[in-house]
C-alpha cells in the first residue's frame, strides 16, 4: 500500500503581510498541537462562544441558497427562509430523501433536485413539484445564461429549462 501523505492543515493564527510567508488564517476555530504519539500533530476545535443563529426544523440541513440577499435552507424535507434576526419561516415542501440536495436559483425561483424529482419554490407560486413531461430525474443543477442546466441521472446527457423558468422544459433541449 502507498504511504499516506499528511496534509499540513492550518496550525497557527499568524497572518503575515507577505502571503507567501504565512497565509494561514482560521475562522471560528483554533488549533492545538497534539502529543507526539497522536494520530495527527494538530487538532482543530470550534471556538467557544459560537451560538446558533437560527433553528430550522429537525434537520439535517440538506441545501442552502442565497437569493436576492435572503438565505434559504432545506431542513429535512422543508424549505425555509431566514430573516436578519435568525427567524425561520416555513415556505413549504416535502422533498424526499435524507441526503444532500443540489440546488440553484435564478433570482426568482429556487430549484432543488434529489435524483428522483425536481422541486421549485417561488414567491409568486409557492412550492411545487416539477411535473413537466420533459423533466428528467437529476442529481446536479446550476443556473447559467438564463436557464437551469441539469444532468439526466439516467444517462450522460444534460438538459435545460426554458428561459428563466425552472418548471418548464423543451424535450429537444439536451446534449
PDB file of C-alpha atoms in Angstrom, residues 5-124:
ATOM      1  CA  UNK A   5       0.566  11.819   2.901  1.00  0.00           C
ATOM      2  CA  UNK A   6      -0.007  14.117   5.861  1.00  0.00           C
ATOM      3  CA  UNK A   7      -1.656  17.360   4.821  1.00  0.00           C
ATOM      4  CA  UNK A   8      -0.282  20.357   6.772  1.00  0.00           C
ATOM      5  CA  UNK A   9      -3.571  21.995   7.803  1.00  0.00           C
ATOM      6  CA  UNK A  10      -3.559  25.473   9.305  1.00  0.00           C
ATOM      7  CA  UNK A  11      -1.830  25.144  12.641  1.00  0.00           C
ATOM      8  CA  UNK A  12      -1.475  28.709  13.887  1.00  0.00           C
ATOM      9  CA  UNK A  13      -3.224  32.040  13.855  1.00  0.00           C
ATOM     10  CA  UNK A  14      -0.441  34.187  12.401  1.00  0.00           C
ATOM     11  CA  UNK A  15      -1.087  36.080   9.193  1.00  0.00           C
ATOM     12  CA  UNK A  16       1.916  37.774   7.627  1.00  0.00           C
ATOM     13  CA  UNK A  17       1.805  40.869   5.444  1.00  0.00           C
ATOM     14  CA  UNK A  18       3.518  38.662   2.870  1.00  0.00           C
ATOM     15  CA  UNK A  19       1.093  35.880   1.912  1.00  0.00           C
ATOM     16  CA  UNK A  20       3.825  33.561   0.572  1.00  0.00           C
ATOM     17  CA  UNK A  21       5.458  33.675   4.025  1.00  0.00           C
ATOM     18  CA  UNK A  22       2.304  32.904   6.029  1.00  0.00           C
ATOM     19  CA  UNK A  23      -1.202  32.814   4.558  1.00  0.00           C
ATOM     20  CA  UNK A  24      -2.962  30.526   7.024  1.00  0.00           C
ATOM     21  CA  UNK A  25      -5.950  32.006   8.807  1.00  0.00           C
ATOM     22  CA  UNK A  26      -8.617  30.250  10.841  1.00  0.00           C
ATOM     23  CA  UNK A  27     -12.168  31.474  11.487  1.00  0.00           C
ATOM     24  CA  UNK A  28     -14.304  30.330  14.433  1.00  0.00           C
ATOM     25  CA  UNK A  29     -11.851  27.635  15.457  1.00  0.00           C
ATOM     26  CA  UNK A  30      -8.420  27.133  16.972  1.00  0.00           C
ATOM     27  CA  UNK A  31      -5.583  24.650  16.614  1.00  0.00           C
ATOM     28  CA  UNK A  32      -3.871  22.691  19.357  1.00  0.00           C
ATOM     29  CA  UNK A  33      -0.650  20.762  18.901  1.00  0.00           C
ATOM     30  CA  UNK A  34      -1.132  17.143  19.949  1.00  0.00           C
ATOM     31  CA  UNK A  35       1.301  14.755  21.680  1.00  0.00           C
ATOM     32  CA  UNK A  36       3.894  13.028  19.536  1.00  0.00           C
ATOM     33  CA  UNK A  37       2.020   9.679  19.571  1.00  0.00           C
ATOM     34  CA  UNK A  38      -1.352  11.192  18.473  1.00  0.00           C
ATOM     35  CA  UNK A  39      -2.949  10.307  15.132  1.00  0.00           C
ATOM     36  CA  UNK A  40      -2.401  13.866  13.922  1.00  0.00           C
ATOM     37  CA  UNK A  41       0.089  16.502  15.046  1.00  0.00           C
ATOM     38  CA  UNK A  42      -2.647  19.165  15.191  1.00  0.00           C
ATOM     39  CA  UNK A  43      -6.308  19.081  16.262  1.00  0.00           C
ATOM     40  CA  UNK A  44      -8.803  21.761  15.195  1.00  0.00           C
ATOM     41  CA  UNK A  45     -11.535  22.744  17.684  1.00  0.00           C
ATOM     42  CA  UNK A  46     -14.579  25.006  17.426  1.00  0.00           C
ATOM     43  CA  UNK A  47     -14.177  28.294  19.264  1.00  0.00           C
ATOM     44  CA  UNK A  48     -16.241  28.700  22.391  1.00  0.00           C
ATOM     45  CA  UNK A  49     -18.942  31.335  22.269  1.00  0.00           C
ATOM     46  CA  UNK A  50     -20.261  30.416  18.820  1.00  0.00           C
ATOM     47  CA  UNK A  51     -24.008  30.319  19.156  1.00  0.00           C
ATOM     48  CA  UNK A  52     -26.641  29.060  16.723  1.00  0.00           C
ATOM     49  CA  UNK A  53     -28.201  31.816  14.627  1.00  0.00           C
ATOM     50  CA  UNK A  54     -31.409  30.057  13.593  1.00  0.00           C
ATOM     51  CA  UNK A  55     -33.298  26.866  14.329  1.00  0.00           C
ATOM     52  CA  UNK A  56     -34.898  25.290  11.275  1.00  0.00           C
ATOM     53  CA  UNK A  57     -36.907  22.145  11.897  1.00  0.00           C
ATOM     54  CA  UNK A  58     -35.398  18.809  12.885  1.00  0.00           C
ATOM     55  CA  UNK A  59     -32.824  18.866  10.073  1.00  0.00           C
ATOM     56  CA  UNK A  60     -30.462  17.910   8.745  1.00  0.00           C
ATOM     57  CA  UNK A  61     -29.651  20.914   6.545  1.00  0.00           C
ATOM     58  CA  UNK A  62     -29.614  19.407   3.044  1.00  0.00           C
ATOM     59  CA  UNK A  63     -29.300  22.523   0.855  1.00  0.00           C
ATOM     60  CA  UNK A  64     -28.595  26.246   1.156  1.00  0.00           C
ATOM     61  CA  UNK A  65     -29.021  29.122  -1.293  1.00  0.00           C
ATOM     62  CA  UNK A  66     -28.948  32.911  -1.113  1.00  0.00           C
ATOM     63  CA  UNK A  67     -31.411  34.591  -3.466  1.00  0.00           C
ATOM     64  CA  UNK A  68     -31.718  38.384  -3.556  1.00  0.00           C
ATOM     65  CA  UNK A  69     -29.869  38.669  -0.255  1.00  0.00           C
ATOM     66  CA  UNK A  70     -32.173  36.262   1.595  1.00  0.00           C
ATOM     67  CA  UNK A  71     -30.791  32.904   2.803  1.00  0.00           C
ATOM     68  CA  UNK A  72     -32.890  29.816   2.095  1.00  0.00           C
ATOM     69  CA  UNK A  73     -32.360  26.345   3.548  1.00  0.00           C
ATOM     70  CA  UNK A  74     -33.747  22.880   3.083  1.00  0.00           C
ATOM     71  CA  UNK A  75     -34.052  21.337   6.545  1.00  0.00           C
ATOM     72  CA  UNK A  76     -35.181  17.735   6.377  1.00  0.00           C
ATOM     73  CA  UNK A  77     -37.720  17.968   3.567  1.00  0.00           C
ATOM     74  CA  UNK A  78     -38.932  21.522   4.237  1.00  0.00           C
ATOM     75  CA  UNK A  79     -37.799  24.801   2.646  1.00  0.00           C
ATOM     76  CA  UNK A  80     -37.199  27.770   4.964  1.00  0.00           C
ATOM     77  CA  UNK A  81     -36.177  31.397   4.572  1.00  0.00           C
ATOM     78  CA  UNK A  82     -34.262  33.120   7.367  1.00  0.00           C
ATOM     79  CA  UNK A  83     -34.529  36.816   8.216  1.00  0.00           C
ATOM     80  CA  UNK A  84     -31.779  39.077   9.600  1.00  0.00           C
ATOM     81  CA  UNK A  85     -32.778  38.166  13.177  1.00  0.00           C
ATOM     82  CA  UNK A  86     -32.437  34.419  12.586  1.00  0.00           C
ATOM     83  CA  UNK A  87     -36.178  33.789  12.435  1.00  0.00           C
ATOM     84  CA  UNK A  88     -37.008  30.927  10.070  1.00  0.00           C
ATOM     85  CA  UNK A  89     -40.185  30.902   8.007  1.00  0.00           C
ATOM     86  CA  UNK A  90     -41.541  27.659   6.567  1.00  0.00           C
ATOM     87  CA  UNK A  91     -42.091  28.072   2.829  1.00  0.00           C
ATOM     88  CA  UNK A  92     -43.362  24.575   2.164  1.00  0.00           C
ATOM     89  CA  UNK A  93     -42.151  21.441   0.578  1.00  0.00           C
ATOM     90  CA  UNK A  94     -41.848  17.789   1.191  1.00  0.00           C
ATOM     91  CA  UNK A  95     -38.617  16.862  -0.568  1.00  0.00           C
ATOM     92  CA  UNK A  96     -37.989  13.154  -0.148  1.00  0.00           C
ATOM     93  CA  UNK A  97     -34.739  11.546   0.918  1.00  0.00           C
ATOM     94  CA  UNK A  98     -32.298  12.431   3.649  1.00  0.00           C
ATOM     95  CA  UNK A  99     -29.015  13.317   1.910  1.00  0.00           C
ATOM     96  CA  UNK A 100     -27.547  16.382   0.241  1.00  0.00           C
ATOM     97  CA  UNK A 101     -29.884  18.033  -2.290  1.00  0.00           C
ATOM     98  CA  UNK A 102     -28.309  20.025  -5.154  1.00  0.00           C
ATOM     99  CA  UNK A 103     -29.959  23.422  -5.593  1.00  0.00           C
ATOM    100  CA  UNK A 104     -29.698  26.661  -7.534  1.00  0.00           C
ATOM    101  CA  UNK A 105     -31.705  29.822  -8.206  1.00  0.00           C
ATOM    102  CA  UNK A 106     -32.413  32.291 -10.997  1.00  0.00           C
ATOM    103  CA  UNK A 107     -33.274  35.306  -8.838  1.00  0.00           C
ATOM    104  CA  UNK A 108     -36.997  34.479  -8.648  1.00  0.00           C
ATOM    105  CA  UNK A 109     -37.079  30.675  -8.344  1.00  0.00           C
ATOM    106  CA  UNK A 110     -35.232  28.201  -6.138  1.00  0.00           C
ATOM    107  CA  UNK A 111     -34.783  24.748  -7.664  1.00  0.00           C
ATOM    108  CA  UNK A 112     -33.954  21.534  -5.794  1.00  0.00           C
ATOM    109  CA  UNK A 113     -33.210  18.096  -7.283  1.00  0.00           C
ATOM    110  CA  UNK A 114     -32.831  14.841  -5.381  1.00  0.00           C
ATOM    111  CA  UNK A 115     -32.080  12.306  -8.144  1.00  0.00           C
ATOM    112  CA  UNK A 116     -35.766  11.415  -8.471  1.00  0.00           C
ATOM    113  CA  UNK A 117     -37.808  14.616  -8.601  1.00  0.00           C
ATOM    114  CA  UNK A 118     -37.326  18.315  -9.127  1.00  0.00           C
ATOM    115  CA  UNK A 119     -38.913  21.000  -6.975  1.00  0.00           C
ATOM    116  CA  UNK A 120     -39.311  24.757  -7.402  1.00  0.00           C
ATOM    117  CA  UNK A 121     -40.167  27.441  -4.876  1.00  0.00           C
ATOM    118  CA  UNK A 122     -41.027  30.990  -5.944  1.00  0.00           C
ATOM    119  CA  UNK A 123     -42.570  33.886  -4.041  1.00  0.00           C
ATOM    120  CA  UNK A 124     -45.293  34.192  -6.688  1.00  0.00           C
TER     121      UNK A 124
END
